[in-house]
């Protein structure tokens, strides 16, 4: 059962980020979204920010949106228009935003908000972790204001989706991932191992298709665009990666988690950006997080349909 909590969502919309954001906006009883911070990832930060603003209008929300980092800490930016389209949110024809971002930079917002936290805040991570790493480097004391990082990223036994070894969010900025993994903040990780079990196949999407609303129609159009890449690569449907983070906050019992010590490979070889887990039970004291390896995928899509029907 979910409890009410304050959250910040760091994101690079992205169609699956859109599903996650709308699911969060559809859960006001459980989630108080203090802010949405955008980052370069699926597309440039100008485009991810533009997309976050358009999604806020679609949801009829008023959450502050803060523009974040435009490139990784060390590596050159790698984007994914080949999956998400040139806009990063191809599919529906969403209008230009009716309002703009806050003037504050996302990293300053993270530092200021986490320092002022009256209760520990859950930070939801849906894209490359550049903003979070910058905030942790600028102000290590902010860890006191963070309840946990809930992260979509990494892959342990499922292979990579950018290289054979690396998942996209980690691959774009593995140095930022290292800063987050070594911050001492408790982690819950949704890797490809679990998101690949949550493919948007027809029987799971049927209830979403019946939503005769602007939100429902837009999300179906996003799905019909973004699934093309994965289907040509052998998937039955688009693995709905990012909403697993929000679904975990609403119904944690959907997931099977395993404690472990998670690290990331930073060398320059073919393993660059690989996430590595140590699962030895006698090493639990050294665990820095819990990783999801199982999901009730049908219930996950039911949750999405139920909540998204409230718009
Ligand atoms: O590997 C999947 C992740 O990369 C998701 O967050 C998707 O939006 C892309 O950012
Ligand atoms: Ca994302």
PDB file of N, CA and C and ligand atoms in Angstrom, residues 12-17 41-42 80 84 125-128 152-154 161-162 167-170 192 195 238-239 241-242, ligand 1:
ATOM      1  N   UNK A  12      13.860  12.854 -18.928  1.00  0.00           N
ATOM      2  CA  UNK A  12      14.287  13.269 -20.286  1.00  0.00           C
ATOM      3  C   UNK A  12      13.209  12.896 -21.307  1.00  0.00           C
ATOM      4  N   UNK A  13      11.982  13.429 -21.151  1.00  0.00           N
ATOM      5  CA  UNK A  13      10.850  13.004 -21.993  1.00  0.00           C
ATOM      6  C   UNK A  13      11.159  13.152 -23.490  1.00  0.00           C
ATOM      7  N   UNK A  14      10.801  12.086 -24.132  1.00  0.00           N
ATOM      8  CA  UNK A  14      10.666  10.632 -23.985  1.00  0.00           C
ATOM      9  C   UNK A  14       9.237  10.186 -23.691  1.00  0.00           C
ATOM     10  N   UNK A  15       8.779   9.268 -24.603  1.00  0.00           N
ATOM     11  CA  UNK A  15       7.407   8.782 -24.503  1.00  0.00           C
ATOM     12  C   UNK A  15       7.190   7.991 -23.216  1.00  0.00           C
ATOM     13  N   UNK A  16       8.131   7.153 -22.807  1.00  0.00           N
ATOM     14  CA  UNK A  16       7.890   6.385 -21.585  1.00  0.00           C
ATOM     15  C   UNK A  16       7.989   7.276 -20.357  1.00  0.00           C
ATOM     16  N   UNK A  17       8.844   8.340 -20.448  1.00  0.00           N
ATOM     17  CA  UNK A  17       8.838   9.344 -19.382  1.00  0.00           C
ATOM     18  C   UNK A  17       7.451   9.986 -19.288  1.00  0.00           C
ATOM     19  N   UNK A  41      19.134  13.735 -22.723  1.00  0.00           N
ATOM     20  CA  UNK A  41      19.178  12.255 -22.757  1.00  0.00           C
ATOM     21  C   UNK A  41      18.574  11.758 -24.050  1.00  0.00           C
ATOM     22  N   UNK A  42      17.298  11.428 -23.994  1.00  0.00           N
ATOM     23  CA  UNK A  42      16.635  10.952 -25.219  1.00  0.00           C
ATOM     24  C   UNK A  42      16.834  11.934 -26.374  1.00  0.00           C
ATOM     25  N   UNK A  80      18.793   9.816 -28.542  1.00  0.00           N
ATOM     26  CA  UNK A  80      18.108   8.626 -29.066  1.00  0.00           C
ATOM     27  C   UNK A  80      16.919   8.992 -29.957  1.00  0.00           C
ATOM     28  N   UNK A  84      12.909   7.765 -30.250  1.00  0.00           N
ATOM     29  CA  UNK A  84      11.841   8.658 -29.769  1.00  0.00           C
ATOM     30  C   UNK A  84      11.388   9.681 -30.789  1.00  0.00           C
ATOM     31  N   UNK A 125      14.188   8.946 -10.803  1.00  0.00           N
ATOM     32  CA  UNK A 125      15.171   9.179 -11.856  1.00  0.00           C
ATOM     33  C   UNK A 125      14.777   8.416 -13.120  1.00  0.00           C
ATOM     34  N   UNK A 126      14.462   9.167 -14.163  1.00  0.00           N
ATOM     35  CA  UNK A 126      13.944   8.549 -15.385  1.00  0.00           C
ATOM     36  C   UNK A 126      14.871   8.732 -16.588  1.00  0.00           C
ATOM     37  N   UNK A 127      16.016   9.351 -16.378  1.00  0.00           N
ATOM     38  CA  UNK A 127      16.939   9.611 -17.485  1.00  0.00           C
ATOM     39  C   UNK A 127      18.382   9.583 -16.989  1.00  0.00           C
ATOM     40  N   UNK A 128      19.320  10.076 -17.778  1.00  0.00           N
ATOM     41  CA  UNK A 128      20.712  10.174 -17.330  1.00  0.00           C
ATOM     42  C   UNK A 128      20.803  10.996 -16.046  1.00  0.00           C
ATOM     43  N   UNK A 152      15.102   4.291 -12.905  1.00  0.00           N
ATOM     44  CA  UNK A 152      15.012   3.395 -14.061  1.00  0.00           C
ATOM     45  C   UNK A 152      16.376   3.451 -14.724  1.00  0.00           C
ATOM     46  N   UNK A 153      17.085   2.319 -14.727  1.00  0.00           N
ATOM     47  CA  UNK A 153      18.382   2.327 -15.387  1.00  0.00           C
ATOM     48  C   UNK A 153      19.143   1.061 -15.119  1.00  0.00           C
ATOM     49  N   UNK A 154      20.140   0.828 -15.960  1.00  0.00           N
ATOM     50  CA  UNK A 154      21.008  -0.325 -15.771  1.00  0.00           C
ATOM     51  C   UNK A 154      20.428  -1.605 -16.334  1.00  0.00           C
ATOM     52  N   UNK A 161      20.874  -1.880 -24.145  1.00  0.00           N
ATOM     53  CA  UNK A 161      20.025  -1.431 -25.267  1.00  0.00           C
ATOM     54  C   UNK A 161      20.692  -0.310 -26.060  1.00  0.00           C
ATOM     55  N   UNK A 162      21.943   0.000 -25.696  1.00  0.00           N
ATOM     56  CA  UNK A 162      22.731   0.952 -26.494  1.00  0.00           C
ATOM     57  C   UNK A 162      23.973   0.234 -27.016  1.00  0.00           C
ATOM     58  N   UNK A 167      22.816  -0.055 -20.636  1.00  0.00           N
ATOM     59  CA  UNK A 167      21.467   0.505 -20.793  1.00  0.00           C
ATOM     60  C   UNK A 167      21.605   2.011 -21.009  1.00  0.00           C
ATOM     61  N   UNK A 168      20.661   2.643 -21.715  1.00  0.00           N
ATOM     62  CA  UNK A 168      20.797   4.018 -22.191  1.00  0.00           C
ATOM     63  C   UNK A 168      21.042   5.030 -21.074  1.00  0.00           C
ATOM     64  N   UNK A 169      20.201   5.063 -20.031  1.00  0.00           N
ATOM     65  CA  UNK A 169      20.327   6.103 -19.003  1.00  0.00           C
ATOM     66  C   UNK A 169      21.696   6.072 -18.338  1.00  0.00           C
ATOM     67  N   UNK A 170      22.227   4.852 -18.177  1.00  0.00           N
ATOM     68  CA  UNK A 170      23.559   4.718 -17.568  1.00  0.00           C
ATOM     69  C   UNK A 170      24.635   5.038 -18.589  1.00  0.00           C
ATOM     70  N   UNK A 192      16.673  -3.032 -17.027  1.00  0.00           N
ATOM     71  CA  UNK A 192      16.039  -3.667 -18.182  1.00  0.00           C
ATOM     72  C   UNK A 192      15.563  -5.087 -17.840  1.00  0.00           C
ATOM     73  N   UNK A 195      12.088  -4.233 -16.806  1.00  0.00           N
ATOM     74  CA  UNK A 195      11.237  -3.498 -17.756  1.00  0.00           C
ATOM     75  C   UNK A 195      10.968  -4.316 -19.022  1.00  0.00           C
ATOM     76  N   UNK A 238       6.575  -2.339 -26.850  1.00  0.00           N
ATOM     77  CA  UNK A 238       7.533  -1.429 -26.217  1.00  0.00           C
ATOM     78  C   UNK A 238       7.653  -1.755 -24.727  1.00  0.00           C
ATOM     79  N   UNK A 239       8.861  -1.996 -24.214  1.00  0.00           N
ATOM     80  CA  UNK A 239       9.018  -2.183 -22.766  1.00  0.00           C
ATOM     81  C   UNK A 239       8.785  -0.843 -22.080  1.00  0.00           C
ATOM     82  N   UNK A 241       9.449   1.299 -19.759  1.00  0.00           N
ATOM     83  CA  UNK A 241      10.513   1.437 -18.762  1.00  0.00           C
ATOM     84  C   UNK A 241      10.163   2.371 -17.595  1.00  0.00           C
ATOM     85  N   UNK A 242      10.008   3.656 -17.882  1.00  0.00           N
ATOM     86  CA  UNK A 242      10.027   4.660 -16.815  1.00  0.00           C
ATOM     87  C   UNK A 242       8.854   4.611 -15.843  1.00  0.00           C
TER      88      UNK A 242
HETATM   89  O1  LIG B   1      16.769   2.466 -21.405  1.00  0.00           O
HETATM   90  C1  LIG B   1      15.496   3.044 -21.205  1.00  0.00           C
HETATM   91  C2  LIG B   1      15.622   4.441 -20.716  1.00  0.00           C
HETATM   92  O2  LIG B   1      16.272   5.251 -21.692  1.00  0.00           O
HETATM   93  C3  LIG B   1      14.257   5.121 -20.485  1.00  0.00           C
HETATM   94  O3  LIG B   1      14.367   6.057 -19.446  1.00  0.00           O
HETATM   95  C4  LIG B   1      13.998   5.838 -21.781  1.00  0.00           C
HETATM   96  O4  LIG B   1      13.168   6.997 -21.623  1.00  0.00           O
HETATM   97  C5  LIG B   1      15.378   6.261 -22.160  1.00  0.00           C
HETATM   98  O5  LIG B   1      15.658   7.473 -21.485  1.00  0.00           O
END
